[in-house]
Amino acid sequence: MAAALVVAIVLSMIIGKYPLTAGELADAWLGWAWGHDQLDPTIATVVWNVRFPRVVAAILIGASLAAAGAVFQALFRNPLVAPDILGVSAGSSLGAVLGIFLSLPVIAIQLTSFAGGLIAVLAVYAVGMAIRNRDPVLTLVLAGVAIGALAGAGISLIKILADPYDQLPAITYWLLGSLTSVTRGDALGILPAIVIGLAPLIAFRWQVNLMSLGDEEAKALGVETRWLRPLLIAGATLVTAASVSIAGVIGWIGLVIPHIARMLVGPDFRRLLPASMLLGASFLLCVDILARTVARIEVPLGILTAAIGAPFFLWLLAGGRRGWQ
């Protein structure tokens, strides 16, 4: 899987509207490593200012969404759960759409998107804490659906009020997901949030194995589920919100990739988590290559991930039922 990721990185760097050869890419890397500045300025711009930030962002976002999906599916013991189950994507989308509607600068739009995702999750938790006489997991899921629907209604309202010639196209394109405008500053900006969010998922990955058996069984084996479950959900939520804040809504990765990883390495979360992250990063890099080359204009990532993920979802519904039981 690591080799596949390396191949995807190289292909993503050389394929595009301005194709490069492997030798030109090697010269760029060697020039950077040895401190040479004799590279053609056009190639240097393409490599370092255009494609390198996209590759870094695709790796971070793909790995984060896949890791979040794997964690949510294990914690909720449901193979059809995705990172937006707690309304994260909808909340982040509402924050970004509001920022675009108010004509805020790009950095402010990313911050409103990030804040929207966190507010959505806090609202879901507040509902879950307020309703105590129901199954807590089911309450969280249903609260996430409700908060997501409210955020969707807010997005629809803003789209109606937005300028149809300027703001509405920007809102629509952002909601479809894209890495077109990602810069090195954007990639570096979400890096701390992703590192903080992934840290508990990696550190407590073996406890997730026990928690996937159920809370009672996990407690009997010494796992403190009362604080560990919220910590893991918060970490998965944080990386999802950070990803949505710079690239828009890129669906299906958190649903599809953990299933593929599970087929390859099995359900042991100690292997499943790194496998999901490697596959998620490779998958988004490959989808980004398609987005840049499949048509004369760049195709939004959300369209391509849906085109790949929806058939897989239907196959899962049709053929995976025996495995769920």
Short mmCIF file of C-alpha atoms in Angstrom, two decimals:
data_model
loop_
_atom_site.label_atom_id
_atom_site.label_comp_id
_atom_site.label_asym_id
_atom_site.label_seq_id
_atom_site.Cartn_x
_atom_site.Cartn_y
_atom_site.Cartn_z
CA MET A 1 0.00 0.00 0.00
CA ALA A 2 2.89 2.34 0.74
CA ALA A 3 4.31 1.58 -2.71
CA ALA A 4 0.92 2.35 -4.26
CA LEU A 5 0.90 5.70 -2.45
CA VAL A 6 4.38 6.55 -3.77
CA VAL A 7 3.30 5.68 -7.33
CA ALA A 8 0.15 7.81 -6.92
CA ILE A 9 2.26 10.74 -5.67
CA VAL A 10 4.62 10.55 -8.66
CA LEU A 11 1.74 10.25 -11.15
CA SER A 12 -0.08 13.15 -9.50
CA MET A 13 3.03 15.32 -9.82
CA ILE A 14 3.70 14.62 -13.52
CA ILE A 15 0.17 14.31 -14.99
CA GLY A 16 -1.89 17.40 -15.71
CA LYS A 17 -2.58 20.17 -18.20
CA TYR A 18 1.17 20.89 -18.16
CA PRO A 19 2.67 17.37 -18.33
CA LEU A 20 6.11 16.75 -16.92
CA THR A 21 8.54 13.93 -17.48
CA ALA A 22 9.91 11.81 -14.68
CA GLY A 23 13.32 13.36 -15.35
CA GLU A 24 12.01 16.91 -14.95
CA LEU A 25 10.31 15.93 -11.70
CA ALA A 26 13.52 14.29 -10.47
CA ASP A 27 15.50 17.41 -11.39
CA ALA A 28 13.04 19.54 -9.40
CA TRP A 29 13.35 17.34 -6.34
CA LEU A 30 17.14 17.02 -6.58
CA GLY A 31 17.47 20.75 -7.14
CA TRP A 32 15.44 21.41 -4.03
CA ALA A 33 17.39 18.84 -2.01
CA TRP A 34 20.80 20.22 -3.05
CA GLY A 35 19.79 23.84 -2.98
CA HIS A 36 20.12 24.45 -6.75
CA ASP A 37 17.98 27.12 -8.40
CA GLN A 38 18.73 26.36 -12.07
CA LEU A 39 15.35 24.77 -12.77
CA ASP A 40 13.11 26.19 -15.50
CA PRO A 41 10.86 28.75 -13.78
CA THR A 42 7.73 27.31 -15.40
CA ILE A 43 8.50 23.79 -14.21
CA ALA A 44 9.39 25.10 -10.76
CA THR A 45 6.05 26.92 -10.55
CA VAL A 46 4.09 23.86 -11.68
CA VAL A 47 5.90 21.53 -9.28
CA TRP A 48 6.16 23.66 -6.15
CA ASN A 49 3.28 26.14 -6.35
CA VAL A 50 0.57 24.15 -8.13
CA ARG A 51 0.93 20.39 -7.76
CA PHE A 52 2.91 19.96 -4.56
CA PRO A 53 0.25 21.69 -2.38
CA ARG A 54 -2.49 19.61 -4.07
CA VAL A 55 -0.59 16.38 -3.44
CA VAL A 56 0.01 17.22 0.22
CA ALA A 57 -3.61 18.27 0.71
CA ALA A 58 -4.93 15.16 -1.06
CA ILE A 59 -2.79 12.91 1.16
CA LEU A 60 -3.92 14.66 4.35
CA ILE A 61 -7.60 14.79 3.39
CA GLY A 62 -7.81 11.28 1.94
CA ALA A 63 -6.05 9.72 4.92
CA SER A 64 -8.11 11.74 7.41
CA LEU A 65 -11.53 10.97 5.90
CA ALA A 66 -10.69 7.27 5.58
CA ALA A 67 -9.42 7.11 9.17
CA ALA A 68 -12.51 8.91 10.44
CA GLY A 69 -14.76 6.51 8.53
CA ALA A 70 -12.96 3.47 9.93
CA VAL A 71 -13.28 4.79 13.49
CA PHE A 72 -16.95 5.70 13.16
CA GLN A 73 -17.83 2.33 11.64
CA ALA A 74 -16.06 0.52 14.47
CA LEU A 75 -17.47 2.67 17.29
CA PHE A 76 -21.03 2.66 15.98
CA ARG A 77 -20.72 -0.98 14.90
CA ASN A 78 -22.36 -0.07 11.63
CA PRO A 79 -20.68 -0.66 8.23
CA LEU A 80 -22.72 2.11 6.58
CA VAL A 81 -21.59 4.95 8.84
CA ALA A 82 -19.51 7.76 7.29
CA PRO A 83 -17.64 10.77 8.79
CA ASP A 84 -20.61 13.07 8.21
CA ILE A 85 -22.82 10.95 10.49
CA LEU A 86 -22.67 13.60 13.24
CA GLY A 87 -23.46 16.48 10.90
CA VAL A 88 -19.81 17.50 10.53
CA SER A 89 -19.84 17.90 6.77
CA ALA A 90 -23.18 19.72 6.78
CA GLY A 91 -22.06 22.07 9.56
CA SER A 92 -18.75 22.81 7.84
CA SER A 93 -20.58 23.40 4.57
CA LEU A 94 -22.97 25.84 6.21
CA GLY A 95 -20.06 27.75 7.74
CA ALA A 96 -18.24 27.99 4.39
CA VAL A 97 -21.39 28.95 2.50
CA LEU A 98 -22.07 31.67 5.05
CA GLY A 99 -18.51 32.95 4.63
CA ILE A 100 -18.89 33.05 0.83
CA PHE A 101 -22.27 34.80 1.18
CA LEU A 102 -20.70 37.47 3.41
CA SER A 103 -17.83 37.87 0.89
CA LEU A 104 -15.22 37.04 3.51
CA PRO A 105 -11.59 36.36 2.53
CA VAL A 106 -10.54 32.78 1.88
CA ILE A 107 -8.88 32.26 5.27
CA ALA A 108 -12.01 33.52 7.02
CA ILE A 109 -14.18 31.15 4.93
CA GLN A 110 -11.99 28.25 6.04
CA LEU A 111 -12.30 29.33 9.66
CA THR A 112 -16.10 29.66 9.46
CA SER A 113 -16.24 26.23 7.82
CA PHE A 114 -14.12 24.71 10.58
CA ALA A 115 -16.20 26.43 13.25
CA GLY A 116 -19.42 25.26 11.60
CA GLY A 117 -18.30 21.63 11.79
CA LEU A 118 -17.36 21.90 15.44
CA ILE A 119 -20.61 23.70 16.33
CA ALA A 120 -22.61 20.98 14.60
CA VAL A 121 -20.88 18.28 16.62
CA LEU A 122 -21.31 20.21 19.87
CA ALA A 123 -25.02 20.57 19.09
CA VAL A 124 -25.27 16.83 18.48
CA TYR A 125 -23.54 16.13 21.78
CA ALA A 126 -25.83 18.57 23.58
CA VAL A 127 -28.86 16.73 22.25
CA GLY A 128 -27.31 13.41 23.22
CA MET A 129 -26.65 14.63 26.76
CA ALA A 130 -30.16 16.05 27.08
CA ILE A 131 -31.85 12.79 26.07
CA ARG A 132 -30.78 10.19 28.61
CA ASN A 133 -33.54 7.60 28.47
CA ARG A 134 -32.62 6.30 25.01
CA ASP A 135 -29.79 4.30 23.49
CA PRO A 136 -26.91 6.88 23.50
CA VAL A 137 -25.40 5.71 20.22
CA LEU A 138 -28.76 5.74 18.43
CA THR A 139 -29.50 9.17 19.93
CA LEU A 140 -26.22 10.57 18.61
CA VAL A 141 -26.84 9.19 15.13
CA LEU A 142 -30.40 10.54 14.96
CA ALA A 143 -29.29 13.89 16.38
CA GLY A 144 -26.58 14.02 13.71
CA VAL A 145 -29.19 13.41 11.01
CA ALA A 146 -31.39 16.17 12.42
CA ILE A 147 -28.54 18.70 12.77
CA GLY A 148 -27.37 17.83 9.28
CA ALA A 149 -30.87 18.47 7.94
CA LEU A 150 -31.00 21.85 9.71
CA ALA A 151 -27.63 22.80 8.25
CA GLY A 152 -28.85 21.70 4.83
CA ALA A 153 -31.87 23.96 5.20
CA GLY A 154 -29.59 26.86 6.11
CA ILE A 155 -27.45 26.19 3.03
CA SER A 156 -30.53 26.16 0.80
CA LEU A 157 -31.72 29.46 2.28
CA ILE A 158 -28.35 31.12 1.69
CA LYS A 159 -28.26 29.81 -1.89
CA ILE A 160 -31.63 31.45 -2.53
CA LEU A 161 -30.40 34.77 -1.11
CA ALA A 162 -26.97 34.66 -2.80
CA ASP A 163 -26.01 36.68 -5.88
CA PRO A 164 -26.83 34.32 -8.79
CA TYR A 165 -23.96 35.61 -10.94
CA ASP A 166 -21.12 35.60 -8.40
CA GLN A 167 -21.81 33.98 -5.05
CA LEU A 168 -24.11 31.15 -6.13
CA PRO A 169 -21.64 29.56 -8.60
CA ALA A 170 -18.87 29.79 -5.96
CA ILE A 171 -21.11 28.16 -3.35
CA THR A 172 -22.20 25.39 -5.71
CA TYR A 173 -18.63 24.62 -6.81
CA TRP A 174 -17.35 24.62 -3.23
CA LEU A 175 -20.06 22.19 -2.12
CA LEU A 176 -18.93 19.73 -4.81
CA GLY A 177 -15.40 19.57 -3.40
CA SER A 178 -12.16 20.56 -5.12
CA LEU A 179 -8.44 21.00 -4.55
CA THR A 180 -8.09 23.64 -7.25
CA SER A 181 -7.41 26.60 -5.00
CA VAL A 182 -5.45 24.80 -2.26
CA THR A 183 -2.15 26.48 -1.44
CA ARG A 184 0.83 25.46 0.64
CA GLY A 185 -0.48 27.71 3.39
CA ASP A 186 -3.83 25.86 3.36
CA ALA A 187 -2.13 22.48 3.64
CA LEU A 188 0.11 23.67 6.46
CA GLY A 189 -2.83 25.37 8.14
CA ILE A 190 -4.86 22.17 8.60
CA LEU A 191 -1.83 20.05 9.48
CA PRO A 192 -1.95 20.78 13.27
CA ALA A 193 -5.68 20.00 13.48
CA ILE A 194 -5.22 16.75 11.57
CA VAL A 195 -2.24 15.69 13.70
CA ILE A 196 -4.16 16.45 16.91
CA GLY A 197 -7.25 14.65 15.62
CA LEU A 198 -5.41 11.56 14.40
CA ALA A 199 -3.27 11.22 17.53
CA PRO A 200 -5.94 9.55 19.74
CA LEU A 201 -7.13 7.37 16.85
CA ILE A 202 -3.61 6.00 16.42
CA ALA A 203 -2.72 5.86 20.12
CA PHE A 204 -5.87 3.95 21.14
CA ARG A 205 -6.35 1.84 18.01
CA TRP A 206 -6.11 -1.43 19.89
CA GLN A 207 -8.87 -0.35 22.30
CA VAL A 208 -11.11 0.28 19.28
CA ASN A 209 -10.93 -3.47 18.62
CA LEU A 210 -12.48 -4.09 22.01
CA MET A 211 -15.02 -1.27 21.73
CA SER A 212 -16.26 -2.70 18.43
CA LEU A 213 -17.48 -5.69 20.49
CA GLY A 214 -19.82 -3.47 22.47
CA ASP A 215 -19.51 -1.25 25.53
CA GLU A 216 -20.25 -3.95 28.09
CA GLU A 217 -17.65 -6.31 26.65
CA ALA A 218 -15.09 -3.50 26.38
CA LYS A 219 -15.66 -2.42 30.00
CA ALA A 220 -15.30 -6.02 31.13
CA LEU A 221 -11.88 -6.08 29.42
CA GLY A 222 -10.75 -2.89 31.16
CA VAL A 223 -11.48 -0.22 28.54
CA GLU A 224 -12.77 3.09 29.92
CA THR A 225 -15.40 3.66 27.26
CA ARG A 226 -17.00 6.62 29.08
CA TRP A 227 -14.17 8.99 28.15
CA LEU A 228 -12.48 7.08 25.35
CA ARG A 229 -15.51 7.00 23.04
CA PRO A 230 -16.05 10.82 23.11
CA LEU A 231 -12.30 11.32 22.65
CA LEU A 232 -12.19 9.14 19.55
CA ILE A 233 -15.33 10.72 18.10
CA ALA A 234 -13.91 14.19 18.75
CA GLY A 235 -10.65 13.26 17.00
CA ALA A 236 -12.48 11.87 13.96
CA THR A 237 -14.71 14.94 13.88
CA LEU A 238 -11.76 17.31 14.07
CA VAL A 239 -9.97 15.79 11.08
CA THR A 240 -13.21 15.74 9.08
CA ALA A 241 -13.93 19.41 9.80
CA ALA A 242 -10.34 20.37 8.95
CA SER A 243 -10.57 18.52 5.63
CA VAL A 244 -13.91 20.05 4.65
CA SER A 245 -12.68 23.53 5.57
CA ILE A 246 -10.15 23.70 2.69
CA ALA A 247 -11.50 21.32 0.05
CA GLY A 248 -15.27 21.38 0.40
CA VAL A 249 -17.45 18.30 0.70
CA ILE A 250 -15.74 15.17 -0.67
CA GLY A 251 -18.08 12.31 0.10
CA TRP A 252 -17.87 8.52 0.01
CA ILE A 253 -14.18 8.20 0.97
CA GLY A 254 -14.99 7.59 4.62
CA LEU A 255 -17.58 4.98 3.65
CA VAL A 256 -15.88 3.10 0.83
CA ILE A 257 -12.18 3.04 1.74
CA PRO A 258 -12.50 1.35 5.19
CA HIS A 259 -14.44 -1.49 3.55
CA ILE A 260 -11.76 -2.00 0.91
CA ALA A 261 -9.07 -1.92 3.60
CA ARG A 262 -11.04 -4.41 5.68
CA MET A 263 -11.17 -6.77 2.70
CA LEU A 264 -7.40 -6.51 2.30
CA VAL A 265 -6.11 -6.66 5.90
CA GLY A 266 -9.07 -7.88 7.95
CA PRO A 267 -11.01 -6.24 10.78
CA ASP A 268 -8.12 -5.87 13.27
CA PHE A 269 -8.13 -2.09 13.82
CA ARG A 270 -4.38 -2.00 14.45
CA ARG A 271 -3.87 -2.90 10.79
CA LEU A 272 -7.14 -1.52 9.48
CA LEU A 273 -6.42 2.10 10.49
CA PRO A 274 -3.04 2.50 8.72
CA ALA A 275 -4.33 0.55 5.73
CA SER A 276 -7.36 2.84 5.48
CA MET A 277 -5.18 5.94 5.70
CA LEU A 278 -2.79 4.73 2.98
CA LEU A 279 -5.64 3.69 0.70
CA GLY A 280 -7.57 6.91 1.37
CA ALA A 281 -4.58 9.05 0.44
CA SER A 282 -3.87 7.00 -2.70
CA PHE A 283 -7.54 7.02 -3.71
CA LEU A 284 -7.92 10.79 -3.44
CA LEU A 285 -4.67 11.34 -5.36
CA CYS A 286 -5.96 9.12 -8.19
CA VAL A 287 -9.37 10.85 -8.16
CA ASP A 288 -7.62 14.23 -8.32
CA ILE A 289 -5.65 13.06 -11.38
CA LEU A 290 -8.94 12.09 -13.04
CA ALA A 291 -10.48 15.43 -12.08
CA ARG A 292 -7.66 17.26 -13.87
CA THR A 293 -7.53 15.09 -16.99
CA VAL A 294 -10.90 13.48 -17.71
CA ALA A 295 -12.39 16.63 -19.30
CA ARG A 296 -11.31 19.97 -20.70
CA ILE A 297 -12.43 21.63 -17.48
CA GLU A 298 -11.58 20.40 -14.00
CA VAL A 299 -14.31 18.12 -12.64
CA PRO A 300 -15.24 18.61 -8.94
CA LEU A 301 -13.97 15.78 -6.77
CA GLY A 302 -17.36 15.16 -5.17
CA ILE A 303 -18.81 14.14 -8.55
CA LEU A 304 -16.07 11.58 -9.17
CA THR A 305 -16.07 10.12 -5.65
CA ALA A 306 -19.86 9.78 -5.86
CA ALA A 307 -19.59 8.08 -9.26
CA ILE A 308 -17.19 5.53 -7.74
CA GLY A 309 -18.69 5.29 -4.27
CA ALA A 310 -22.38 4.94 -5.15
CA PRO A 311 -21.97 1.69 -7.16
CA PHE A 312 -19.84 0.31 -4.33
CA PHE A 313 -22.52 1.27 -1.83
CA LEU A 314 -25.17 -0.55 -3.88
CA TRP A 315 -22.91 -3.59 -4.12
CA LEU A 316 -22.48 -3.44 -0.36
CA LEU A 317 -26.23 -3.37 0.16
CA ALA A 318 -26.79 -6.25 -2.24
CA GLY A 319 -23.92 -8.53 -1.30
CA GLY A 320 -22.78 -7.58 2.17
CA ARG A 321 -25.89 -8.42 4.11
CA ARG A 322 -24.73 -11.91 5.03
CA GLY A 323 -21.48 -10.50 6.42
CA TRP A 324 -23.27 -7.92 8.60
CA GLN A 325 -25.34 -10.63 10.20
#
